[in-house]
Structure formats: structure tokens, C-alpha cells
Short mmCIF file of C-alpha atoms in Angstrom, two decimals:
data_model
loop_
_atom_site.label_atom_id
_atom_site.label_comp_id
_atom_site.label_asym_id
_atom_site.label_seq_id
_atom_site.Cartn_x
_atom_site.Cartn_y
_atom_site.Cartn_z
CA MET W 1 36.01 23.70 20.02
CA SER W 2 35.60 24.22 23.78
CA ALA W 3 34.62 21.10 25.25
CA ASP W 4 32.67 20.69 28.56
CA PHE W 5 33.10 16.77 28.62
CA SER W 6 36.68 15.77 29.30
CA ALA W 7 38.51 12.82 27.17
CA GLU W 8 37.75 10.41 29.88
CA ALA W 9 33.97 11.58 30.18
CA ARG W 10 33.69 11.33 26.53
CA GLU W 11 35.22 7.70 26.31
CA ALA W 12 32.67 6.70 29.30
CA VAL W 13 29.60 7.34 26.76
CA TYR W 14 31.32 5.89 23.91
CA THR W 15 32.03 2.80 25.84
CA ALA W 16 28.40 2.49 27.47
CA ILE W 17 27.15 2.92 23.72
CA ALA W 18 29.77 0.14 22.61
CA ARG W 19 29.02 -2.36 25.45
CA ARG W 20 25.12 -1.95 25.71
CA ARG W 21 23.87 -5.45 25.11
CA ASP W 22 20.32 -6.78 24.69
CA VAL W 23 20.36 -9.19 27.71
CA ARG W 24 18.37 -12.51 27.83
CA HIS W 25 20.20 -14.34 30.80
CA PHE W 26 19.64 -12.71 34.12
CA ARG W 27 20.78 -13.64 37.50
CA PRO W 28 17.54 -14.85 39.12
CA GLY W 29 16.32 -13.45 42.37
CA VAL W 30 18.68 -10.39 42.30
CA GLU W 31 16.58 -7.40 42.96
CA LEU W 32 17.21 -4.00 41.41
CA PRO W 33 17.90 -1.27 44.57
CA ALA W 34 14.91 1.14 44.32
CA GLU W 35 17.49 4.02 43.80
CA VAL W 36 19.18 2.16 40.76
CA LEU W 37 15.76 1.95 39.33
CA GLU W 38 15.05 5.55 40.17
CA ARG W 39 18.11 6.89 38.34
CA ILE W 40 17.57 4.54 35.05
CA LEU W 41 13.98 5.90 34.97
CA GLY W 42 15.10 9.44 35.84
CA ALA W 43 17.40 9.23 32.58
CA ALA W 44 14.70 7.98 30.49
CA HIS W 45 12.52 10.80 31.42
CA LEU W 46 15.29 13.40 30.06
CA ALA W 47 14.90 11.78 26.54
CA PRO W 48 13.95 14.41 23.70
CA SER W 49 10.43 14.58 22.75
CA VAL W 50 8.43 16.19 20.00
CA GLY W 51 7.03 19.59 21.20
CA TYR W 52 8.30 18.61 24.77
CA SER W 53 5.39 16.56 25.10
CA GLN W 54 7.25 13.76 27.34
CA PRO W 55 4.69 11.15 25.94
CA TRP W 56 6.11 8.31 27.88
CA ASP W 57 4.91 6.18 30.76
CA PHE W 58 6.60 3.49 32.45
CA VAL W 59 4.63 0.59 33.87
CA LEU W 60 6.99 -1.62 36.25
CA VAL W 61 5.77 -5.37 36.17
CA ARG W 62 6.62 -7.51 38.84
CA ASP W 63 3.66 -9.74 39.47
CA ARG W 64 4.79 -13.31 38.67
CA ALA W 65 1.49 -14.66 37.28
CA ARG W 66 1.19 -11.52 35.11
CA ARG W 67 4.54 -12.10 33.62
CA ALA W 68 4.02 -15.88 33.15
CA ARG W 69 0.74 -14.84 31.02
CA ILE W 70 2.98 -12.42 29.12
CA ARG W 71 5.41 -15.00 28.46
CA GLN W 72 2.50 -17.28 27.16
CA SER W 73 1.85 -14.57 24.30
CA PHE W 74 5.80 -14.62 23.76
CA LEU W 75 5.61 -18.46 23.08
CA ARG W 76 2.48 -18.21 20.86
CA CYS W 77 4.18 -15.14 18.55
CA ARG W 78 7.64 -17.37 18.54
CA GLU W 79 5.81 -20.26 17.45
CA ILE W 80 3.90 -18.39 14.47
CA GLU W 81 7.33 -16.62 13.69
CA ALA W 82 9.34 -19.83 13.56
CA GLU W 83 7.20 -20.77 10.34
CA ARG W 84 8.65 -18.15 8.56
CA PHE W 85 12.33 -19.55 8.50
CA SER W 86 13.42 -22.36 6.53
CA ALA W 87 13.83 -25.63 8.35
CA GLU W 88 17.41 -25.14 9.33
CA ARG W 89 16.99 -21.69 10.26
CA ARG W 90 13.93 -22.68 12.28
CA GLU W 91 15.74 -24.94 14.29
CA LYS W 92 18.29 -22.51 14.80
CA TYR W 93 15.59 -19.68 15.76
CA LEU W 94 13.96 -21.75 18.44
CA SER W 95 17.25 -22.66 20.06
CA LEU W 96 17.81 -18.97 20.52
CA ARG W 97 17.16 -17.53 23.68
CA LEU W 98 15.11 -14.52 23.16
CA GLU W 99 13.73 -13.21 26.49
CA GLY W 100 14.09 -13.16 30.22
CA ILE W 101 10.41 -12.11 31.10
CA GLU W 102 10.11 -14.49 34.27
CA GLU W 103 13.82 -14.37 35.14
CA SER W 104 14.50 -10.88 35.30
CA SER W 105 14.28 -8.55 38.30
CA LEU W 106 11.25 -6.72 36.95
CA ASN W 107 9.58 -6.18 33.43
CA LEU W 108 9.03 -2.51 32.17
CA CYS W 109 6.78 -1.49 29.56
CA VAL W 110 7.44 1.83 27.97
CA THR W 111 4.07 3.17 26.67
CA VAL W 112 3.16 6.28 24.66
CA ASP W 113 0.38 8.70 25.06
CA LEU W 114 -1.27 9.27 21.57
CA ARG W 115 -4.57 10.59 23.11
CA PRO W 116 -5.74 13.89 21.85
CA THR W 117 -4.84 16.85 24.27
CA LYS W 118 -6.54 20.12 24.58
CA GLU W 119 -4.10 21.78 22.82
CA ALA W 120 -1.93 20.63 19.64
CA ILE W 121 1.45 19.19 20.40
CA LEU W 122 3.92 21.21 18.50
CA GLY W 123 5.68 19.28 15.62
CA THR W 124 3.16 16.51 15.31
CA THR W 125 0.77 17.87 12.70
CA VAL W 126 2.59 16.73 9.88
CA GLN W 127 4.46 13.89 11.55
CA PRO W 128 2.35 12.43 14.28
CA GLU W 129 4.35 9.46 14.50
CA ALA W 130 7.17 11.65 16.30
CA LEU W 131 5.34 10.79 19.50
CA ARG W 132 6.28 7.09 19.24
CA TRP W 133 9.85 8.12 18.43
CA SER W 134 10.08 10.24 21.34
CA ALA W 135 9.21 7.26 23.39
CA CYS W 136 11.92 5.07 21.75
CA CYS W 137 14.56 7.79 22.66
CA ALA W 138 13.63 7.40 26.28
CA VAL W 139 14.00 3.71 25.81
CA GLN W 140 17.71 4.28 24.50
CA ASN W 141 18.57 6.62 27.29
CA LEU W 142 16.86 3.94 29.88
CA TRP W 143 19.12 1.25 28.31
CA LEU W 144 22.27 3.36 28.44
CA ALA W 145 21.86 4.51 32.17
CA ALA W 146 21.32 0.65 32.88
CA ARG W 147 24.35 -0.28 31.28
CA VAL W 148 26.60 2.09 33.48
CA GLU W 149 24.99 0.84 36.46
CA GLY W 150 25.41 -2.86 35.58
CA VAL W 151 22.05 -3.61 35.14
CA GLY W 152 20.77 -5.54 31.74
CA VAL W 153 18.06 -4.83 29.46
CA GLY W 154 16.19 -7.00 26.92
CA TRP W 155 13.77 -5.65 24.64
CA VAL W 156 10.95 -8.32 23.80
CA SER W 157 9.11 -7.59 20.41
CA ILE W 158 7.75 -10.87 20.18
CA VAL W 159 4.82 -10.36 22.35
CA GLU W 160 1.28 -9.15 21.17
CA PRO W 161 0.48 -5.61 21.72
CA ARG W 162 -3.01 -6.77 22.59
CA VAL W 163 -1.81 -8.94 25.50
CA LEU W 164 0.10 -6.03 27.07
CA ARG W 165 -2.68 -3.49 26.73
CA ASP W 166 -5.08 -5.97 28.69
CA GLU W 167 -2.37 -6.92 31.06
CA LEU W 168 -1.27 -3.50 31.94
CA GLY W 169 -4.54 -1.94 31.67
CA LEU W 170 -3.78 0.43 29.11
CA PRO W 171 -6.34 2.82 28.01
CA PRO W 172 -7.47 3.63 24.46
CA GLY W 173 -4.55 5.47 23.01
CA VAL W 174 -2.03 4.46 25.34
CA GLU W 175 0.28 2.23 23.28
CA PRO W 176 2.88 -0.06 24.22
CA ILE W 177 6.23 0.84 22.62
CA ALA W 178 8.80 -1.27 24.46
CA TYR W 179 8.47 -4.37 26.52
CA LEU W 180 11.65 -4.63 28.48
CA CYS W 181 13.11 -7.03 30.94
CA VAL W 182 15.50 -5.40 33.49
CA GLY W 183 17.94 -6.87 35.93
CA TYR W 184 21.26 -7.84 36.79
CA PRO W 185 22.76 -10.14 33.63
CA VAL W 186 24.75 -13.31 34.00
CA ALA W 187 27.20 -11.21 31.64
CA PHE W 188 27.85 -8.60 29.27
CA GLY W 189 28.56 -10.39 26.04
CA ALA W 190 31.56 -8.94 24.10
CA ARG W 191 29.26 -9.00 21.04
CA PRO W 192 25.43 -8.82 20.30
CA LEU W 193 23.94 -12.04 20.98
CA LEU W 194 22.79 -12.35 17.44
CA GLU W 195 26.00 -11.83 15.88
CA GLU W 196 28.07 -14.00 18.55
CA ASN W 197 25.56 -17.16 17.95
CA GLY W 198 25.73 -16.37 14.12
CA TRP W 199 22.28 -15.62 13.36
CA ARG W 200 23.33 -12.28 11.60
CA SER W 201 26.48 -10.42 11.11
CA ARG W 202 27.31 -6.73 11.56
CA ARG W 203 26.72 -4.41 8.80
CA PRO W 204 29.89 -2.10 7.79
CA LEU W 205 29.05 1.53 8.74
CA ALA W 206 30.32 2.53 5.27
CA SER W 207 27.51 0.81 3.76
CA ALA W 208 24.85 2.85 5.84
CA VAL W 209 26.35 6.22 5.18
CA HIS W 210 25.00 8.30 2.05
CA ASP W 211 26.24 11.57 0.60
CA GLU W 212 23.39 13.92 -0.48
CA CYS W 213 21.27 11.36 -2.00
CA TYR W 214 20.53 7.56 -0.97
CA ARG W 215 22.35 5.15 -3.25
CA ALA W 216 20.57 2.05 -3.49
CA PRO W 217 22.74 -0.82 -2.04
CA LEU W 218 21.61 -4.31 -1.83
CA LYS W 219 18.56 -4.72 0.15
CA GLN W 220 19.42 -5.22 4.02
CA GLY W 221 19.42 -9.06 4.60
CA ASP W 222 20.33 -10.12 1.43
CA GLU W 223 23.95 -10.40 2.34
CA THR W 224 22.90 -12.67 5.36
CA PRO W 225 23.40 -16.36 5.40
CA MET O 1 27.34 -5.46 42.51
CA SER O 2 30.70 -5.95 40.35
CA ALA O 3 30.90 -2.73 38.20
CA ASP O 4 32.86 -2.07 35.08
CA PHE O 5 32.22 1.48 34.92
CA SER O 6 33.80 3.71 37.54
CA ALA O 7 31.64 6.25 39.22
CA GLU O 8 33.17 8.93 37.01
CA ALA O 9 32.31 6.97 34.00
CA ARG O 10 28.42 6.59 35.10
CA GLU O 11 28.30 10.15 36.16
CA ALA O 12 29.64 11.04 32.60
CA VAL O 13 26.97 9.15 31.14
CA TYR O 14 24.03 10.49 33.18
CA THR O 15 25.56 14.29 32.64
CA ALA O 16 25.61 13.61 28.63
CA ILE O 17 22.05 12.46 29.10
CA ALA O 18 20.91 15.56 31.34
CA ARG O 19 22.88 18.15 29.29
CA ARG O 20 21.79 17.04 25.71
CA ARG O 21 19.75 19.74 24.04
CA ASP O 22 17.68 20.04 20.96
CA VAL O 23 19.79 22.66 19.45
CA ARG O 24 18.40 25.38 16.92
CA HIS O 25 21.31 27.91 17.02
CA PHE O 26 24.17 26.87 15.14
CA ARG O 27 27.64 28.76 14.92
CA PRO O 28 27.57 29.25 11.20
CA GLY O 29 30.49 28.66 9.17
CA VAL O 30 32.08 26.05 11.61
CA GLU O 31 32.41 22.68 9.95
CA LEU O 32 32.59 19.35 11.58
CA PRO O 33 35.60 17.45 11.38
CA ALA O 34 35.48 14.35 9.59
CA GLU O 35 36.65 12.08 12.64
CA VAL O 36 34.06 13.76 14.88
CA LEU O 37 31.24 12.78 12.49
CA GLU O 38 32.58 9.28 11.93
CA ARG O 39 32.30 9.10 15.88
CA ILE O 40 28.94 10.17 15.94
CA LEU O 41 27.93 8.07 13.23
CA GLY O 42 29.63 5.07 14.73
CA ALA O 43 27.75 5.30 17.92
CA ALA O 44 24.62 5.68 16.25
CA HIS O 45 25.16 2.33 14.24
CA LEU O 46 25.50 0.87 17.56
CA ALA O 47 22.11 1.12 18.60
CA PRO O 48 20.03 -2.00 19.52
CA SER O 49 18.32 -3.50 16.50
CA VAL O 50 15.12 -5.89 16.06
CA GLY O 51 16.61 -9.20 15.19
CA TYR O 52 20.11 -7.41 14.82
CA SER O 53 18.74 -5.65 11.64
CA GLN O 54 20.52 -2.55 11.56
CA PRO O 55 17.71 -0.97 9.58
CA TRP O 56 19.18 2.41 9.42
CA ASP O 57 20.94 4.51 6.98
CA PHE O 58 22.31 8.04 7.50
CA VAL O 59 21.80 10.49 4.54
CA LEU O 60 24.57 13.46 4.94
CA VAL O 61 23.05 16.60 3.30
CA ARG O 62 25.26 19.70 2.78
CA ASP O 63 24.18 20.86 -0.39
CA ARG O 64 22.97 24.61 0.01
CA ALA O 65 20.12 24.35 -2.48
CA ARG O 66 18.88 21.21 -1.23
CA ARG O 67 18.74 22.61 2.20
CA ALA O 68 16.78 25.65 1.25
CA ARG O 69 14.30 23.74 -0.64
CA ILE O 70 13.72 21.47 2.45
CA ARG O 71 13.40 24.53 4.73
CA GLN O 72 10.57 25.52 2.43
CA SER O 73 8.86 22.40 3.16
CA PHE O 74 9.26 23.42 6.92
CA LEU O 75 7.86 26.92 6.49
CA ARG O 76 4.65 25.76 4.79
CA CYS O 77 4.37 22.82 7.48
CA ARG O 78 4.73 25.79 10.24
CA GLU O 79 2.19 27.81 8.71
CA ILE O 80 -0.51 24.82 8.94
CA GLU O 81 0.73 24.03 12.40
CA ALA O 82 0.34 27.53 13.37
CA GLU O 83 -3.46 27.57 12.81
CA ARG O 84 -4.05 24.62 15.31
CA PHE O 85 -3.23 27.46 18.12
CA SER O 86 -5.06 30.25 19.69
CA ALA O 87 -4.18 33.58 18.59
CA GLU O 88 -2.01 34.27 21.51
CA ARG O 89 -0.34 30.75 21.34
CA ARG O 90 0.01 31.21 17.75
CA GLU O 91 1.92 34.18 17.87
CA LYS O 92 4.17 32.70 20.68
CA TYR O 93 4.46 29.54 18.25
CA LEU O 94 5.55 31.76 15.34
CA SER O 95 8.30 33.30 17.51
CA LEU O 96 9.88 30.06 18.40
CA ARG O 97 13.13 29.15 16.72
CA LEU O 98 12.10 25.85 15.55
CA GLU O 99 15.20 24.56 13.16
CA GLY O 100 18.67 25.41 11.98
CA ILE O 101 18.52 23.56 8.48
CA GLU O 102 20.72 26.22 6.91
CA GLU O 103 22.67 27.48 9.45
CA SER O 104 24.17 24.20 10.76
CA SER O 105 27.10 22.33 9.73
CA LEU O 106 25.40 19.63 7.90
CA ASN O 107 21.78 18.15 8.02
CA LEU O 108 21.47 14.33 8.31
CA CYS O 109 18.56 12.26 7.54
CA VAL O 110 18.03 8.88 9.54
CA THR O 111 16.17 6.26 7.42
CA VAL O 112 14.72 3.18 8.18
CA ASP O 113 14.67 0.29 5.49
CA LEU O 114 11.31 -1.35 5.64
CA ARG O 115 11.75 -3.27 1.99
CA PRO O 116 11.06 -6.89 2.34
CA THR O 117 14.18 -9.25 3.00
CA LYS O 118 14.93 -12.56 1.47
CA GLU O 119 14.46 -13.90 5.07
CA ALA O 120 12.14 -12.61 7.58
CA ILE O 121 13.67 -10.31 10.31
CA LEU O 122 13.43 -12.07 13.77
CA GLY O 123 11.09 -10.08 15.94
CA THR O 124 9.07 -8.30 13.37
CA THR O 125 6.37 -10.71 12.62
CA VAL O 126 3.91 -9.24 15.38
CA GLN O 127 5.86 -5.96 15.77
CA PRO O 128 6.61 -4.71 12.24
CA GLU O 129 6.93 -1.25 13.82
CA ALA O 130 9.74 -2.37 15.80
CA LEU O 131 12.12 -1.69 12.73
CA ARG O 132 11.12 2.33 12.81
CA TRP O 133 11.78 2.01 16.64
CA SER O 134 15.38 0.66 16.20
CA ALA O 135 16.08 3.54 13.80
CA CYS O 136 15.15 5.91 16.52
CA CYS O 137 17.35 4.10 19.33
CA ALA O 138 20.20 4.78 16.77
CA VAL O 139 19.16 8.65 16.63
CA GLN O 140 19.47 8.97 20.53
CA ASN O 141 22.95 7.34 20.58
CA LEU O 142 23.98 9.64 17.79
CA TRP O 143 22.48 12.90 19.81
CA LEU O 144 24.52 11.60 22.97
CA ALA O 145 27.68 11.14 21.01
CA ALA O 146 27.42 14.28 19.51
CA ARG O 147 26.83 16.11 22.95
CA VAL O 148 29.92 14.85 24.44
CA GLU O 149 31.69 15.89 21.36
CA GLY O 150 30.30 19.49 21.76
CA VAL O 151 28.28 19.07 18.78
CA GLY O 152 24.49 20.31 18.80
CA VAL O 153 21.69 18.17 17.16
CA GLY O 154 18.34 19.26 16.50
CA TRP O 155 15.62 17.08 15.09
CA VAL O 156 13.19 18.89 12.54
CA SER O 157 9.73 17.14 12.81
CA ILE O 158 8.02 20.02 11.09
CA VAL O 159 8.80 18.79 7.39
CA GLU O 160 6.94 16.79 4.98
CA PRO O 161 8.31 13.14 4.69
CA ARG O 162 7.37 13.41 0.78
CA VAL O 163 9.79 16.46 0.28
CA LEU O 164 12.63 14.34 2.19
CA ARG O 165 11.87 11.30 -0.03
CA ASP O 166 12.22 13.42 -3.13
CA GLU O 167 15.05 15.50 -1.92
CA LEU O 168 17.13 12.44 -0.97
CA GLY O 169 16.01 10.16 -3.46
CA LEU O 170 14.80 7.54 -1.40
CA PRO O 171 13.43 4.25 -2.81
CA PRO O 172 10.06 3.04 -2.17
CA GLY O 173 10.07 1.33 1.25
CA VAL O 174 13.03 3.45 2.59
CA GLU O 175 11.28 5.98 4.98
CA PRO O 176 12.81 8.99 6.60
CA ILE O 177 12.53 8.74 10.60
CA ALA O 178 14.54 11.97 11.67
CA TYR O 179 15.74 15.16 9.79
CA LEU O 180 18.62 16.31 12.07
CA CYS O 181 20.42 19.60 11.97
CA VAL O 182 23.88 19.17 13.10
CA GLY O 183 26.79 21.64 14.11
CA TYR O 184 28.57 23.39 16.67
CA PRO O 185 25.77 25.49 18.87
CA VAL O 186 25.83 28.93 20.12
CA ALA O 187 25.21 27.36 23.47
CA PHE O 188 23.80 24.12 25.39
CA GLY O 189 21.03 25.76 26.83
CA ALA O 190 20.62 24.82 31.07
CA ARG O 191 17.26 23.81 30.36
CA PRO O 192 15.07 22.42 27.19
CA LEU O 193 14.37 25.43 24.95
CA LEU O 194 10.55 24.88 25.24
CA GLU O 195 10.84 24.79 28.97
CA GLU O 196 13.29 27.75 28.92
CA ASN O 197 10.71 29.78 26.74
CA GLY O 198 7.52 28.82 28.80
CA TRP O 199 5.95 26.84 26.07
CA ARG O 200 5.71 23.93 28.18
CA SER O 201 6.51 22.77 31.41
CA ARG O 202 8.48 19.56 32.60
CA ARG O 203 6.32 16.57 33.64
CA PRO O 204 7.28 15.24 37.12
CA LEU O 205 8.82 12.01 36.98
CA ALA O 206 6.53 10.31 39.47
CA SER O 207 3.52 11.13 37.18
CA ALA O 208 4.92 8.65 34.40
CA VAL O 209 5.68 5.92 36.62
CA HIS O 210 2.90 3.13 37.45
CA ASP O 211 3.17 -0.06 39.50
CA GLU O 212 1.98 -3.19 37.70
CA CYS O 213 -1.10 -1.22 35.89
CA TYR O 214 -1.47 2.14 34.21
CA ARG O 215 -3.48 4.26 36.38
CA ALA O 216 -5.16 7.02 34.45
CA PRO O 217 -3.67 10.32 35.22
CA LEU O 218 -4.73 13.61 33.44
CA LYS O 219 -4.54 13.30 29.93
CA GLN O 220 -1.01 14.74 29.11
CA GLY O 221 -1.19 18.56 27.98
CA ASP O 222 -4.10 19.21 30.11
CA GLU O 223 -2.11 20.83 32.87
CA THR O 224 -0.27 22.96 30.04
CA PRO O 225 -1.01 26.46 29.75
#
């Protein structure tokens, strides 16, 4: 096969994918240079999108008071979620570091625009959810670009979408997809944090690959301690 | 900032992101070596996932008859979607090449496992949709890994999820996210296909970036011809 990427370039991409981490520990007070942020956002903006809709937006959140209020939502949600675990696991859950909302250099909310357009968006008639999925691809582009810049990203899903809508002034039909903490990390861990601290283990790739038809494996999570 | 990626390695990742295309024209009869497929799937499997759930599965579809039936669903959906466009745009829409289901080396359905688990999945209490979003991040990893291998990927969202569930034997609670055509492309276009053929134009990045609060821009699509 003719290849327009050298072996080294291929390796670089695989390494970025392998070393990307969900970062929760940031070096406080270290700001992101504007050109680094611009490159990372540019990478996100090159994501695939259904019907070339490019339905994402990026809201940069730096205001301390706003971040503190959003973190209050995290704390409320964490309390509610903790109740779902057994006593032993709950203690562990509450000991986990799950966000860096206030310590990170900035927060970044990736949103998706679901508002009706004058003309239908190609590809969304039978799968309207594809708009949200495009925004997720943008998140992953952003995450990988950040990684090669030495910038950490942490996705906070323990937060109320309603609070994000209010705090960021999202109009009806514009929905938050990802609330990200972005900044220089204390370190990029060798393994994912939830694997390193024994919360959950890596699933073997082979268990996720199926030929022609889905063979019913164990339900995911059933093999978890 | 200390950097563990060289300038060349960073550039490789940005280049992969910039040159990734939604491929619809495949070189028929050119198979993917098993080790290439394995590397691409391995990259997908390294995606971030909410609560380290790794909720994705990959169903490899090679069977010709199955692919032909799935393509019938595409044709039905395309006919329905075409009706949403003005006469002039409809003609253009119907002239677009939108899939390579039968010509590609293989089809690959990325699914997400939404079935209840014994223990709750961390991070899904307030945002259960995050499971789907994890699977989308896996798609983007796969897409970028494929790109540096010289392998093209095309996402077909014009297909009925019901047909995919039936054809791939997905159990209740396992949902298709992405139906992908995978194979060696005739070419990687310089620009996205829907931009190249004048269907829709690129949105300036600046219009997608907001400081602190969302400023209401034109609704997306309103500037489209």
C-alpha cells in the first residue's frame, strides 16, 4: 500500500492515543498559551460531522465564580451518585479525584446545536443523534491534540446539564455534550486513573470484537470487582 | 513546558487529524491485512470512557448478502431523506456518493452496551448518555488510526438502526452507534467531500468559539446556499 505517513508519523499517532489520559490533577496557575489553545480548538473543528454540519461550539470558561458554582453542581451530583455504591465501594468512590474544575487553566464546554435549520442536514433524518456524535468526535480530536501539546484534559460528566445551560447561557436547542477541564497536568499517568487505583480493570480487546454477529458475552461490569 | 512529543510527532498527529476523510470510494477487492485491522481496533479500544466502562463493541461485517441487505436500508432511507430537500438540492443530494457498503473491504459496526450492570457505572447517574459518547470517542480514535495506516473509513448514518440490530443480532440494550465502511480508498481528498462538491461550506472556527457565555450566532445552516 502506498503510505503518506512514515512509520514514525504512524507511531506518533498511536502513541498519542495510548498516552492520552483523563486528567484530574493540574498544575495550578500555569496558563495555556493562546496559540496552543487555538491549535487544540482547530483540531476539534476538523472533526467529522454528519452532513458536514459542524454542529459543535466551544465555550471557554475562565471566570472563577462561575467555575466554583459549576463545581457545586459536581459536588451535589457526586453525593447522589455515591448512594448507588455499596458501603465499601462508596468510600473508595468518594476518595477518587474526579475533576479539576477550579485548578485547571480553563474549562471548556463542547456543545451541540440541535436547533432546526432552514434546510435539513444530510444524514440526520433517520439518525438525528448523529449530530451529538459529531460533537463527540470533536472532543476526541481536541483531547489528542492537547495530549501532544503536553496539555491535559479531563471530562466531567458528574455535573448537571441544567446548571451548564444556565451558567453558559445556552439557548434552547444548544446542548452541552462535554464539560472539560484543560490545563498542564501534574503528570500523565502510565495507566488510566480508574485502572491504576483499582476501581475497574481493562477489558481485553478480544472480548469486544465480534465476527458478523454479536455473540452475547458477559454483561459488562459483571467481571468487575 | 516539558514535552514528551517531538515537534515532528506533534505535527504527525495534527496532520492525521487534518487529512482524515469520510471515505466513500474504495478500491474493490483490496483486503485489509489482519494486523492493520487489529491495530486500528486497538486504537479504538484505548478511547476514554465514562467510569472506565469501555462500553463499545466492534462487529465486523464481511458477508456479502448481509451487506447488500444493509445497503437496501440505506437506499430506502436515502429516498425518504431526499424528499426533505428542494427540487434542485434533491437532484444534487441524489447525485452524491454517500456510502461504500459493498465495495469496502469490510463494514464495522461500533455498538454501545447500555444494559444494566451489577454495579452502577461511575459518571452515568446524571449523564447516562455519556456511555454513547464514549463509543463515539472510540470511533474517532479508530478513524485517525486508520488514516495513518492509509485506510479509509466512511460513517453511514443513512441506515435504519432497526435493520442493524436485526442483521447483527444485537441484544436489547446494545445499540448501534456507528456503521462504518472500512477499506483502502481510491484517494484521500484534499477537502471534505461535501465541501469539495459544494454541498456545504466550512464554518470559520472563530464562529464556534465563545468566551464565558454562548453568544447567539446565526443558526447553523442559515448561511448555507
